[in-house]
Amino acid sequence: MTKIALFLCPLAAAASNLLAANPAGVGPEAARASVKKFTVADGLQAALYASEPMVRNPTDMDIDERGRVWIAEGVNYRSTFQKWGILQPAGDRIVILEDTTGDGAADKETVFYQDPSINAALGICVLGNKVIVSDSPNVFVLTDTDGDGTADKRELLFTGIGGKDHDHGVHAFVFGPDGKLYFNMGNEGKQLYYPLKKELPLHGAIDKVEMRPVVDLDGSEVNNRGKPYRMGMVFRCNLDGSEVETLAWNFRNNYEIAVDSFGTLWQSDNDDDGNFGVRINYVMEHGNFGYTDEMTGAGWPTGWNQAKAKGAPEAEKVFYEWHQYDPGVVPNLLHTGAGSPTGILVYEGRLLPAAFRNQVIHCDAGPRVVRAYPVEPVGAGYTAKIVDILSSTEEDKWFRPSDVCVAPDGSIYIADWNDAGVGGHDMADRKLEEMTGRVYRVAPKGSKPSVPKLNLDVIAGCLEALESPNLATRYLAWTRLHAMQGRAEIYLQKLWKSDDARLRARALQLLARIKGNERKYVEQALEDNNPDIRITGLRIARELKLDLIPYLKRLAKDSSPQVRRQCAIALRHNSSAEMPKLWAQLAAQHDGQDHWYLEALGIGADKQWDRCFDAWRAEVGDRWNTPAGRDIVWRSRSNKTPALLVKIINDKSTGEKDRFRCFRSLDFISGPEKDAAVAELALGGLK
């Protein structure tokens, strides 16, 4: 999964002041003692799985189908420019930790790979005998071709990525329910390239790589130069790296992406240091998430200083930090305060208490806590609350959770970077012999570790594996079932007709990819009573490049605003003659209160604002001048928008806040119509 989101934050200064080993002690006994000081959610218990010297500075973690814990280490953290230099000349390790006795503690350590080219890697993803390791400027695929537990083949998946030896580079890959890979990069990643030659020697530095820029499925070169993408980004691609899609952008350091069984994306993002504005995001596809000004690339202080001069209270600073008041910026789900967010997942197991099932679970290394964020749908978006799972007291300030993963038995494992500070290009334990790192297992009290037996040679066994909460297990099941095509259909249909919506969604993803049956199962999904299944069906139709218009006609007046949200997104860059009318139907259902829905409409109308806006005006007539209509005018970017903004600005009933909002909207429009509107306001003054 992913590495510790080592972001510069106020806590990082602590490392500079201590520069010593963990004062509570080093080694297994000290580690076991520290676990006793944790605060654990009711009904759960934490136990030490592994510690130094077996593992040091775990930056990222994954768990395979055998329950083995894979760790990417960061012993050589910031070795290229910090004074401590190289602490481990052979390079950092990918290490496999295994409990061979079943007592819940790792007793076997296998070095899968060690090399300076993966120093302080930010991500690891285990897919059968292949392991994807993310370490800017490269993403490697390491393969164990002979099954001996060590890599014997190295290839490049992507290259040319910014953020070398930096916390804001490329992060971990995860396997999605659609059989694709999802990954992200922070704002130092900057661009994505394909290597012209994938094969590499097994070891050694990667000096010069011939490469070409990645052009995504939207036809845009993947970089952060504002055409249209900025700063950190989220991607989806095939297993071989082809068909890259840029799914969202304008993040600061989005450390890891989590994908649930419906294909919904969840993520955290690190704030500018000291702003107390870490955020959790529902990642709306193709959304701009507002870390910098969309048009100019300016940082948050520009808008905040203007707002502060007009009397904006300090409590609104976090909203200006993420440009939440700008048209074209997707809302944040939740603000969690100061921190250094790291690994994240969607827990779809059954072992943990009900409060945590089907919920996002997330590490924040700054405040030393692992939390869940139970969500509820609200309109076209969500609302969330915070429930702590595991945290350390003031007695143990070295707990720095870097990642969280689900094991095949449904327990969760937490990797602990274990340091006085958290990132910011610094660390306290700078001596290899004193360097710490830990892994904990969290499960209900009395729950003993187990690994469900796999039998992937029969279809029934593959279906059982598809139900696993563990992604590595699901990957093996998905690839086997997908390869079977029609032979697996009758078995998948049983899962498709079950009562568990998430298992149904997983079966649907495979059924709809049986050649010749794509439309059959998409149409079944669109008729389903569950809105999440309808959304999944529409997402599949988009990925399979089916004709969406007939489906969107069917769903345009769906009772669920979340389904209609997905319809609006699905219209993005659709060239059909019927597209504007469908968009107008969706826009006419905007209630003027739902920011999520409004931004989905904006995403859907991208590059076709004139067509969409004209169709909407024809649909609503004079009803454009209502709170809901004004909202759409504010978000729109058509050639007719500026004149309507002037009317709203000059309307005596328009409040000062709404007037300022309309002025801001003009900043996102260019052309003679905007120039004329500005001239009218300048010459005529406010009426």
XYZ file of C-alpha atoms in Angstrom:
687
model
C 0.000 0.000 0.000
C 1.766 3.255 0.949
C 4.560 4.921 2.862
C 4.512 7.370 5.701
C 3.345 10.741 4.542
C 6.433 12.437 5.764
C 5.314 15.991 5.357
C 6.911 19.000 6.919
C 4.757 19.929 9.869
C 5.327 21.614 13.258
C 6.102 18.226 14.762
C 9.073 17.773 12.466
C 11.045 20.250 14.515
C 11.004 17.813 17.411
C 13.265 15.435 15.535
C 15.934 18.096 15.132
C 15.960 18.731 18.853
C 16.202 15.129 20.035
C 18.498 13.337 17.604
C 18.552 10.149 19.595
C 17.083 6.696 19.846
C 13.575 6.151 21.169
C 13.825 7.150 24.852
C 11.382 4.350 25.739
C 13.909 1.826 24.483
C 14.834 -0.093 21.371
C 14.008 -3.681 20.506
C 11.130 -6.150 20.884
C 10.684 -5.784 24.661
C 10.499 -2.006 24.455
C 8.108 -2.307 21.519
C 5.802 -4.680 23.412
C 5.796 -2.291 26.360
C 4.792 0.615 24.121
C 1.766 -1.294 22.796
C 0.368 -1.477 26.325
C 0.213 2.316 26.406
C -1.962 2.636 23.300
C -5.550 3.789 23.508
C -7.624 1.290 21.523
C -11.279 1.482 20.494
C -13.750 -0.525 22.572
C -13.807 -4.178 21.661
C -10.432 -4.121 19.939
C -6.922 -4.932 21.040
C -3.504 -4.140 19.586
C -0.579 -6.548 19.611
C 2.999 -6.253 18.404
C 3.593 -8.174 15.182
C 7.170 -7.083 14.440
C 9.770 -4.546 15.526
C 13.375 -3.536 15.057
C 15.756 -5.100 14.157
C 13.442 -7.061 11.811
C 12.020 -3.842 10.405
C 13.187 -0.230 10.474
C 11.482 2.977 9.325
C 8.558 1.316 7.520
C 7.463 3.772 4.872
C 4.754 1.624 3.325
C 3.152 -1.773 3.709
C 1.110 -4.413 1.938
C -0.200 -7.824 2.985
C -0.336 -10.758 0.601
C -2.827 -13.610 0.273
C -0.731 -15.723 2.659
C -1.008 -13.099 5.400
C 2.643 -12.097 5.057
C 3.432 -8.457 5.718
C 5.544 -6.688 3.089
C 7.412 -3.583 4.188
C 9.210 -0.885 2.226
C 11.866 0.619 4.479
C 13.272 4.135 4.642
C 16.568 3.691 6.455
C 18.242 5.874 3.819
C 15.636 8.594 4.216
C 16.818 11.863 2.659
C 20.269 10.397 2.142
C 20.989 12.509 -0.941
C 21.132 15.822 0.867
C 20.993 15.427 4.651
C 24.220 15.364 6.652
C 23.742 11.814 7.906
C 24.042 10.564 4.313
C 23.838 6.886 3.427
C 23.200 4.738 6.505
C 22.811 1.476 4.609
C 25.166 1.326 1.585
C 23.451 -1.732 0.104
C 20.279 0.320 -0.193
C 16.866 0.120 1.387
C 14.945 -3.118 1.553
C 11.648 -4.655 0.657
C 11.273 -7.157 3.477
C 8.678 -9.909 3.939
C 7.650 -10.584 7.537
C 5.956 -13.875 8.322
C 4.404 -15.551 11.347
C 5.171 -19.233 10.784
C 3.995 -20.438 14.222
C 0.593 -18.760 14.339
C 1.248 -16.940 17.605
C 0.613 -13.515 16.090
C 4.232 -12.370 15.954
C 6.560 -12.398 12.959
C 9.382 -14.897 13.348
C 10.673 -15.023 9.779
C 12.222 -12.212 7.787
C 12.970 -12.478 4.054
C 14.639 -9.735 2.038
C 12.683 -9.683 -1.219
C 14.825 -6.921 -2.709
C 17.499 -4.484 -1.625
C 19.004 -1.730 -3.731
C 19.837 2.000 -3.582
C 17.319 2.597 -6.397
C 14.486 2.067 -3.890
C 15.811 4.187 -1.037
C 12.855 5.469 1.025
C 10.302 4.225 -1.489
C 6.840 5.706 -0.921
C 4.750 2.778 -2.064
C 4.517 -0.989 -2.368
C 1.759 -3.077 -3.959
C 1.870 -6.888 -4.025
C 0.128 -8.534 -6.991
C 0.874 -12.243 -7.088
C 4.550 -12.697 -7.930
C 4.882 -9.043 -8.968
C 5.532 -6.137 -6.628
C 5.087 -2.517 -7.679
C 7.483 -0.181 -5.872
C 7.021 3.590 -6.142
C 10.153 5.692 -5.697
C 10.405 8.936 -7.670
C 11.489 9.316 -10.391
C 10.602 5.669 -11.061
C 7.887 3.109 -10.578
C 9.390 -0.385 -10.663
C 7.828 -3.785 -11.161
C 9.868 -6.417 -9.330
C 9.047 -10.028 -10.180
C 9.822 -13.283 -8.406
C 9.798 -15.587 -11.428
C 10.862 -18.767 -9.629
C 8.895 -18.465 -6.392
C 11.856 -18.400 -3.994
C 10.738 -15.216 -2.223
C 13.285 -12.897 -3.806
C 13.020 -10.673 -6.867
C 14.917 -11.779 -9.957
C 13.501 -9.385 -12.549
C 13.228 -5.587 -12.565
C 11.227 -3.458 -14.997
C 10.086 0.144 -15.249
C 6.374 0.882 -15.307
C 6.669 4.697 -15.262
C 9.574 7.113 -15.003
C 10.484 10.810 -15.198
C 8.432 11.659 -12.116
C 9.498 14.583 -9.938
C 10.065 14.448 -6.194
C 13.233 12.375 -5.977
C 14.090 11.806 -2.319
C 11.046 13.877 -1.384
C 7.858 13.046 0.483
C 5.624 14.594 -2.180
C 6.583 12.343 -5.090
C 4.844 9.280 -6.508
C 2.988 7.119 -4.008
C 1.564 3.623 -3.775
C -0.499 1.661 -6.286
C -3.651 -0.222 -5.297
C -5.723 -2.801 -7.153
C -9.235 -1.680 -8.020
C -12.484 -3.653 -8.357
C -12.394 -3.061 -12.122
C -9.088 -4.901 -12.529
C -7.127 -1.672 -12.924
C -4.440 0.072 -10.909
C -5.020 3.308 -9.017
C -2.235 5.558 -7.764
C -1.380 9.150 -6.996
C 1.452 11.614 -6.640
C 2.034 14.687 -4.531
C 2.721 18.162 -5.843
C 6.421 17.431 -6.404
C 5.599 14.571 -8.795
C 4.857 17.102 -11.542
C 4.730 14.759 -14.549
C 4.470 11.180 -15.734
C 6.529 9.462 -18.449
C 6.667 6.058 -20.096
C 10.089 4.434 -20.439
C 10.888 3.501 -24.028
C 12.486 0.341 -22.679
C 10.983 -1.378 -19.648
C 13.610 -4.027 -18.962
C 16.424 -3.202 -16.533
C 19.322 -4.995 -14.868
C 18.184 -6.417 -11.542
C 20.315 -4.026 -9.498
C 22.021 -0.681 -9.820
C 21.281 3.000 -10.271
C 19.010 4.162 -13.064
C 20.944 6.977 -14.681
C 19.585 7.853 -18.104
C 16.223 6.589 -19.267
C 14.801 7.266 -22.690
C 11.203 8.215 -22.202
C 8.128 9.861 -23.640
C 5.393 11.844 -21.880
C 2.241 10.018 -20.879
C -0.805 11.309 -22.744
C -3.939 10.270 -20.886
C -7.211 9.009 -22.335
C -8.517 12.555 -22.341
C -5.761 13.559 -24.758
C -3.872 15.684 -22.233
C -0.190 15.359 -21.458
C 0.168 14.432 -17.799
C 1.969 17.295 -16.090
C 1.184 20.031 -13.574
C 1.416 23.052 -15.883
C -2.262 23.930 -15.663
C -3.417 22.535 -19.007
C -5.550 21.455 -17.237
C -3.818 19.675 -14.343
C -2.082 21.233 -11.364
C -0.145 19.969 -8.367
C -0.871 16.474 -6.951
C -2.899 14.067 -9.108
C -4.803 10.766 -9.000
C -4.599 8.194 -11.808
C -6.039 4.939 -13.078
C -4.368 2.646 -15.604
C -4.281 -0.912 -16.869
C -2.036 -3.435 -15.155
C 0.651 -2.840 -17.783
C 0.511 0.945 -17.310
C -1.419 1.642 -20.507
C -4.543 3.794 -20.869
C -3.718 6.232 -18.074
C -6.640 8.345 -16.892
C -6.164 11.454 -14.782
C -8.989 11.184 -12.284
C -8.445 14.261 -10.094
C -5.880 16.969 -9.461
C -4.774 20.026 -7.506
C -3.757 18.319 -4.257
C -0.761 19.124 -2.080
C 0.415 15.709 -0.973
C -2.338 13.172 -1.419
C -0.558 10.261 0.159
C -2.571 7.260 -0.945
C -5.791 6.507 -2.800
C -8.398 4.034 -1.543
C -11.019 2.472 -3.818
C -14.141 0.735 -2.552
C -16.036 -2.048 -4.308
C -18.336 0.430 -6.054
C -15.344 2.234 -7.557
C -15.700 5.274 -5.301
C -12.389 6.959 -4.466
C -11.280 8.256 -1.064
C -8.131 10.136 -0.142
C -6.496 12.437 2.381
C -4.382 15.495 1.691
C -1.760 17.256 3.765
C -2.224 20.953 4.470
C 0.305 23.713 4.134
C 2.248 23.440 7.357
C 0.716 25.178 10.342
C -2.693 25.739 8.752
C -4.452 22.997 10.727
C -6.234 22.009 7.551
C -5.624 18.336 6.766
C -8.550 17.188 4.662
C -10.330 13.967 3.752
C -11.774 13.822 0.241
C -14.383 11.891 -1.599
C -12.532 12.075 -4.905
C -15.112 13.064 -7.505
C -13.809 11.883 -10.869
C -12.174 14.602 -12.994
C -12.437 17.115 -10.177
C -10.179 20.046 -9.364
C -9.505 20.029 -5.617
C -8.229 23.543 -5.235
C -4.800 23.540 -3.635
C -3.797 26.370 -5.983
C -5.797 28.855 -8.031
C -7.090 26.992 -11.072
C -6.429 29.833 -13.506
C -3.188 31.361 -12.223
C -1.594 28.666 -10.083
C -1.347 31.137 -7.186
C -1.221 29.698 -3.690
C -3.870 30.145 -1.040
C -2.400 33.285 0.642
C -3.513 35.469 -2.298
C -7.204 34.819 -1.792
C -6.960 34.567 1.963
C -5.261 37.932 2.352
C -7.957 39.570 0.226
C -10.698 37.917 2.266
C -9.019 38.785 5.555
C -8.834 42.418 4.488
C -12.610 42.267 4.018
C -13.084 40.903 7.517
C -13.110 37.137 6.987
C -12.650 35.348 10.335
C -9.647 33.102 11.003
C -11.995 30.092 11.071
C -12.438 30.468 7.305
C -8.732 30.257 6.556
C -8.859 26.520 5.896
C -11.543 27.079 3.241
C -9.378 29.635 1.451
C -6.397 27.317 1.774
C -8.252 24.821 -0.407
C -10.023 27.502 -2.543
C -13.365 26.127 -1.410
C -15.189 29.325 -2.359
C -14.054 29.216 -5.991
C -16.264 27.906 -8.787
C -14.823 24.682 -10.125
C -13.426 23.308 -6.850
C -14.864 20.103 -5.406
C -15.854 20.376 -1.721
C -13.814 18.712 0.993
C -15.474 15.906 2.910
C -13.863 16.585 6.270
C -11.206 18.781 7.894
C -9.243 16.980 10.608
C -6.907 19.722 11.835
C -3.117 19.698 11.895
C -1.394 16.502 10.923
C 0.648 14.412 8.541
C -1.791 11.983 6.907
C -0.484 8.709 5.520
C -1.984 5.323 4.584
C -5.692 4.900 3.923
C -8.067 2.066 3.024
C -11.731 1.156 2.831
C -12.402 -1.633 5.301
C -14.697 -4.172 3.640
C -14.117 -7.024 6.068
C -16.374 -8.523 8.732
C -13.974 -9.092 11.631
C -13.885 -5.572 13.073
C -16.940 -4.168 14.877
C -19.842 -2.919 12.763
C -18.874 0.735 13.299
C -15.784 0.216 11.133
C -17.204 -1.983 8.401
C -17.349 -0.487 4.912
C -15.699 2.670 6.229
C -12.526 4.583 5.449
C -9.683 3.864 7.886
C -6.761 6.250 7.863
C -3.398 6.906 9.511
C -2.344 10.366 10.629
C 1.264 10.301 11.778
C 1.211 13.885 13.056
C -1.294 13.526 15.908
C -0.309 9.836 16.258
C -3.679 8.294 15.521
C -5.449 5.766 13.301
C -9.066 6.749 12.669
C -12.201 5.704 10.851
C -14.421 8.220 9.080
C -17.940 6.770 8.948
C -19.742 8.446 6.063
C -23.379 9.021 5.242
C -24.708 10.159 1.861
C -25.993 13.719 1.813
C -27.366 14.918 -1.497
C -24.818 14.209 -4.207
C -22.002 13.996 -1.669
C -21.297 12.766 1.827
C -20.866 13.802 5.407
C -18.421 12.122 7.785
C -17.471 11.937 11.438
C -14.305 10.801 13.215
C -13.955 7.619 15.276
C -10.524 6.796 16.702
C -9.261 3.223 16.439
C -5.732 3.437 17.840
C -3.714 6.303 19.291
C -0.763 6.869 21.576
C -0.714 8.887 24.747
C 1.733 11.605 25.702
C 3.860 8.840 27.216
C 4.705 7.573 23.730
C 5.379 10.398 21.313
C 7.217 8.137 18.875
C 4.160 6.356 17.474
C 3.959 7.506 13.844
C 1.503 5.321 11.896
C 2.600 5.231 8.281
C 0.194 2.739 6.750
C -2.743 0.473 7.446
C -3.650 -2.726 5.548
C -6.258 -5.460 5.825
C -5.107 -9.054 6.285
C -6.963 -12.017 4.767
C -8.637 -12.750 8.128
C -10.081 -9.224 8.318
C -7.741 -7.883 10.984
C -5.857 -4.673 10.253
C -2.109 -4.178 10.485
C -0.529 -0.815 11.193
C 3.024 0.131 10.239
C 4.770 2.534 12.606
C 7.633 4.709 11.323
C 8.410 5.310 15.001
C 10.215 8.611 15.426
C 10.186 11.792 17.486
C 9.032 13.783 14.480
C 7.348 12.996 11.237
C 9.080 13.664 7.969
C 9.849 17.149 6.833
C 13.167 15.720 5.540
C 14.254 14.955 9.094
C 14.403 12.049 11.529
C 15.643 11.579 15.058
C 17.096 8.059 15.012
C 20.005 8.523 12.632
C 22.044 5.479 13.657
C 21.244 2.178 12.012
C 21.758 0.184 15.208
C 19.253 2.386 17.084
C 16.707 2.866 14.314
C 13.184 1.727 15.162
C 10.149 0.564 13.240
C 7.145 -1.498 14.221
C 4.067 -3.299 12.942
C 0.941 -3.956 15.030
C -2.078 -6.175 14.552
C -5.464 -4.767 15.584
C -8.416 -7.116 15.942
C -11.290 -7.913 18.320
C -10.218 -9.120 21.737
C -9.438 -12.810 21.694
C -9.188 -13.000 17.907
C -6.283 -15.174 16.822
C -4.564 -14.642 13.462
C -5.602 -16.993 10.691
C -5.184 -17.281 6.946
C -8.163 -18.659 5.012
C -7.135 -21.472 2.694
C -7.112 -20.602 -0.994
C -7.970 -22.913 -3.824
C -7.737 -20.907 -7.015
C -7.807 -24.026 -9.167
C -11.603 -24.239 -8.899
C -14.184 -21.548 -9.600
C -15.793 -21.855 -6.164
C -12.423 -21.157 -4.583
C -11.936 -18.125 -6.770
C -15.324 -16.773 -5.697
C -14.399 -17.201 -2.043
C -11.172 -15.320 -2.715
C -13.108 -12.535 -4.462
C -15.018 -12.031 -1.201
C -11.789 -11.498 0.753
C -11.205 -8.164 2.510
C -7.560 -8.426 1.418
C -6.695 -6.752 -1.903
C -3.853 -9.124 -2.833
C -6.252 -12.054 -2.511
C -8.897 -10.247 -4.536
C -6.366 -9.546 -7.268
C -5.631 -13.258 -7.692
C -9.331 -14.096 -7.758
C -10.173 -11.313 -10.190
C -7.504 -12.260 -12.701
C -8.459 -15.959 -12.625
C -12.191 -15.285 -12.982
C -11.669 -12.711 -15.706
C -9.561 -15.157 -17.694
C -12.343 -17.757 -17.448
C -14.842 -15.417 -19.137
C -18.125 -17.264 -19.796
C -17.096 -20.353 -17.831
C -17.373 -18.323 -14.625
C -20.659 -16.619 -15.463
C -23.115 -18.945 -13.750
C -21.045 -18.862 -10.565
C -20.659 -15.095 -10.589
C -24.408 -14.744 -11.072
C -24.961 -16.280 -7.631
C -22.798 -13.568 -6.095
C -24.536 -10.963 -8.244
C -27.879 -12.019 -6.736
C -26.650 -11.989 -3.129
C -27.717 -9.550 -0.411
C -24.298 -7.908 0.025
C -24.118 -4.868 -2.259
C -20.328 -4.721 -2.219
C -19.953 -8.355 -3.210
C -22.571 -7.805 -5.903
C -20.536 -4.884 -7.234
C -17.405 -7.053 -7.414
C -19.298 -9.735 -9.329
C -20.780 -7.099 -11.641
C -17.341 -5.831 -12.592
C -16.446 -9.299 -13.871
C -19.814 -10.187 -15.415
C -19.827 -6.967 -17.436
C -16.397 -7.855 -18.811
C -17.476 -11.182 -20.274
C -17.224 -10.573 -23.999
C -20.637 -10.166 -25.549
C -22.401 -9.653 -22.207
C -21.274 -6.105 -21.433
C -24.577 -4.350 -22.139
C -26.640 -7.122 -20.553
C -25.112 -6.656 -17.122
C -24.757 -2.894 -17.313
C -28.462 -2.666 -18.050
C -29.288 -4.977 -15.165
C -27.225 -2.750 -12.890
C -28.973 0.408 -14.065
C -32.345 -1.116 -13.161
C -31.195 -2.149 -9.694
C -32.867 -0.782 -6.551
C -29.544 0.097 -4.952
C -28.177 3.483 -6.105
C -24.590 2.338 -5.502
C -25.135 -0.516 -7.944
C -26.634 1.869 -10.501
C -23.581 4.100 -10.075
C -21.270 1.095 -10.471
C -23.059 0.099 -13.667
C -22.663 3.573 -15.117
C -18.977 3.667 -14.182
C -18.451 0.325 -15.904
C -20.232 1.568 -19.029
C -17.871 4.549 -19.170
C -14.777 2.399 -18.708
C -15.936 0.002 -21.408
C -16.634 2.961 -23.705
C -20.243 1.949 -24.325
C -22.724 4.418 -25.792
C -23.802 6.257 -22.647
C -26.649 8.346 -24.028
C -29.385 5.672 -23.782
C -28.349 4.941 -20.213
C -28.222 8.604 -19.242
C -31.692 9.180 -20.663
C -32.901 6.436 -18.348
C -31.145 7.862 -15.292
C -31.425 11.617 -15.848
C -34.360 11.901 -13.432
C -33.231 9.212 -11.020
C -34.529 9.622 -7.482
C -30.962 9.525 -6.123
C -28.957 12.759 -6.414
C -25.803 10.629 -6.238
C -26.866 8.721 -9.350
C -27.661 12.014 -11.090
C -24.261 13.310 -9.996
C -22.681 10.350 -11.741
C -24.770 11.042 -14.839
C -23.426 14.600 -14.984
C -19.844 13.369 -14.678
C -20.477 10.749 -17.372
C -21.434 13.508 -19.821
C -17.961 15.042 -19.620
C -16.536 15.511 -23.114
C -19.405 13.560 -24.683
C -19.855 14.890 -28.230
C -23.391 13.563 -28.805
C -25.975 16.006 -30.119
C -28.203 14.927 -27.227
C -25.633 15.725 -24.577
C -26.633 19.388 -23.916
C -30.307 18.563 -23.385
C -29.447 15.785 -20.947
C -27.123 18.113 -19.082
C -29.879 20.740 -18.941
C -32.297 18.195 -17.471
C -29.794 17.363 -14.771
C -29.026 21.035 -14.125
C -32.720 21.874 -13.799
C -32.833 19.529 -10.773
C -30.150 21.459 -8.868
C -31.638 22.692 -5.591
C -29.235 25.569 -5.014
C -27.898 23.940 -1.823
C -25.882 20.944 -3.013
C -22.307 21.999 -3.816
C -21.356 18.414 -4.737
C -24.085 18.296 -7.363
C -23.130 21.710 -8.713
C -19.510 20.684 -9.183
C -20.576 17.467 -10.896
C -22.536 19.623 -13.346
C -19.433 21.724 -13.897
C -17.336 18.649 -14.595
C -19.946 17.390 -17.048
C -20.073 20.660 -18.988
C -16.297 21.036 -19.302
C -15.274 22.293 -22.781
C -18.945 22.432 -23.805
C -20.270 25.245 -21.692
C -21.892 27.197 -24.499
C -23.913 24.204 -25.703
C -24.915 23.192 -22.186
C -25.738 26.673 -20.971
C -27.942 27.446 -23.982
C -29.841 24.191 -23.479
C -30.302 24.960 -19.793
C -31.608 28.479 -20.496
C -34.095 26.998 -22.930
C -35.131 24.467 -20.272
C -35.622 26.888 -17.361
C -36.474 30.184 -19.058
C -36.808 32.989 -16.509
C -36.178 30.533 -13.716
C -32.468 31.145 -14.211
C -32.909 34.046 -11.750
C -33.595 31.891 -8.691
C -31.140 30.864 -5.972
C -30.546 27.551 -7.760
C -30.262 29.234 -11.162
C -27.865 31.868 -9.887
C -25.751 29.061 -8.468
C -25.445 27.524 -11.923
C -24.658 30.902 -13.478
C -21.888 31.385 -10.895
C -20.382 27.982 -11.763
C -20.807 28.285 -15.537
C -18.235 29.473 -18.060
C -20.241 30.104 -21.201
C -20.066 33.158 -23.410
C -23.449 34.236 -21.965
C -22.357 33.917 -18.349
C -20.706 37.356 -17.935
C -23.848 39.301 -18.872
C -25.910 37.364 -16.332
C -23.272 37.849 -13.671
C -23.524 41.609 -14.274
C -27.300 41.409 -13.814
C -26.870 39.584 -10.525
C -24.180 42.011 -9.335
C -26.348 45.013 -10.193
C -29.482 43.538 -8.656
C -30.234 45.559 -5.518
C -31.434 42.413 -3.772
C -28.018 40.768 -4.133
C -26.155 40.663 -0.837
C -22.546 41.758 -0.508
C -21.277 38.205 -0.109
C -23.064 37.016 -3.261
C -21.896 40.067 -5.165
C -18.273 39.336 -4.277
C -18.874 35.714 -5.262
C -19.997 36.805 -8.727
C -16.983 39.055 -9.161
C -14.800 36.060 -8.337
C -16.665 33.981 -10.921
C -15.653 36.456 -13.626
C -12.006 35.602 -12.944
C -12.611 32.168 -14.471
C -13.979 33.424 -17.783
C -12.133 34.944 -20.720
C -13.151 36.400 -24.043
C -14.878 39.508 -25.420
C -18.075 38.862 -23.461
C -16.164 38.951 -20.189
C -14.320 42.130 -21.315
C -17.628 43.781 -22.125
C -19.064 42.807 -18.756
C -16.073 44.201 -16.884
C -16.270 47.414 -18.911
C -19.967 47.756 -18.115
C -19.291 47.389 -14.416
C -16.351 49.811 -14.555
C -18.146 52.479 -16.533
C -21.600 52.141 -15.058
C -20.693 51.362 -11.504
C -22.789 49.182 -9.270
C -26.480 49.992 -9.622
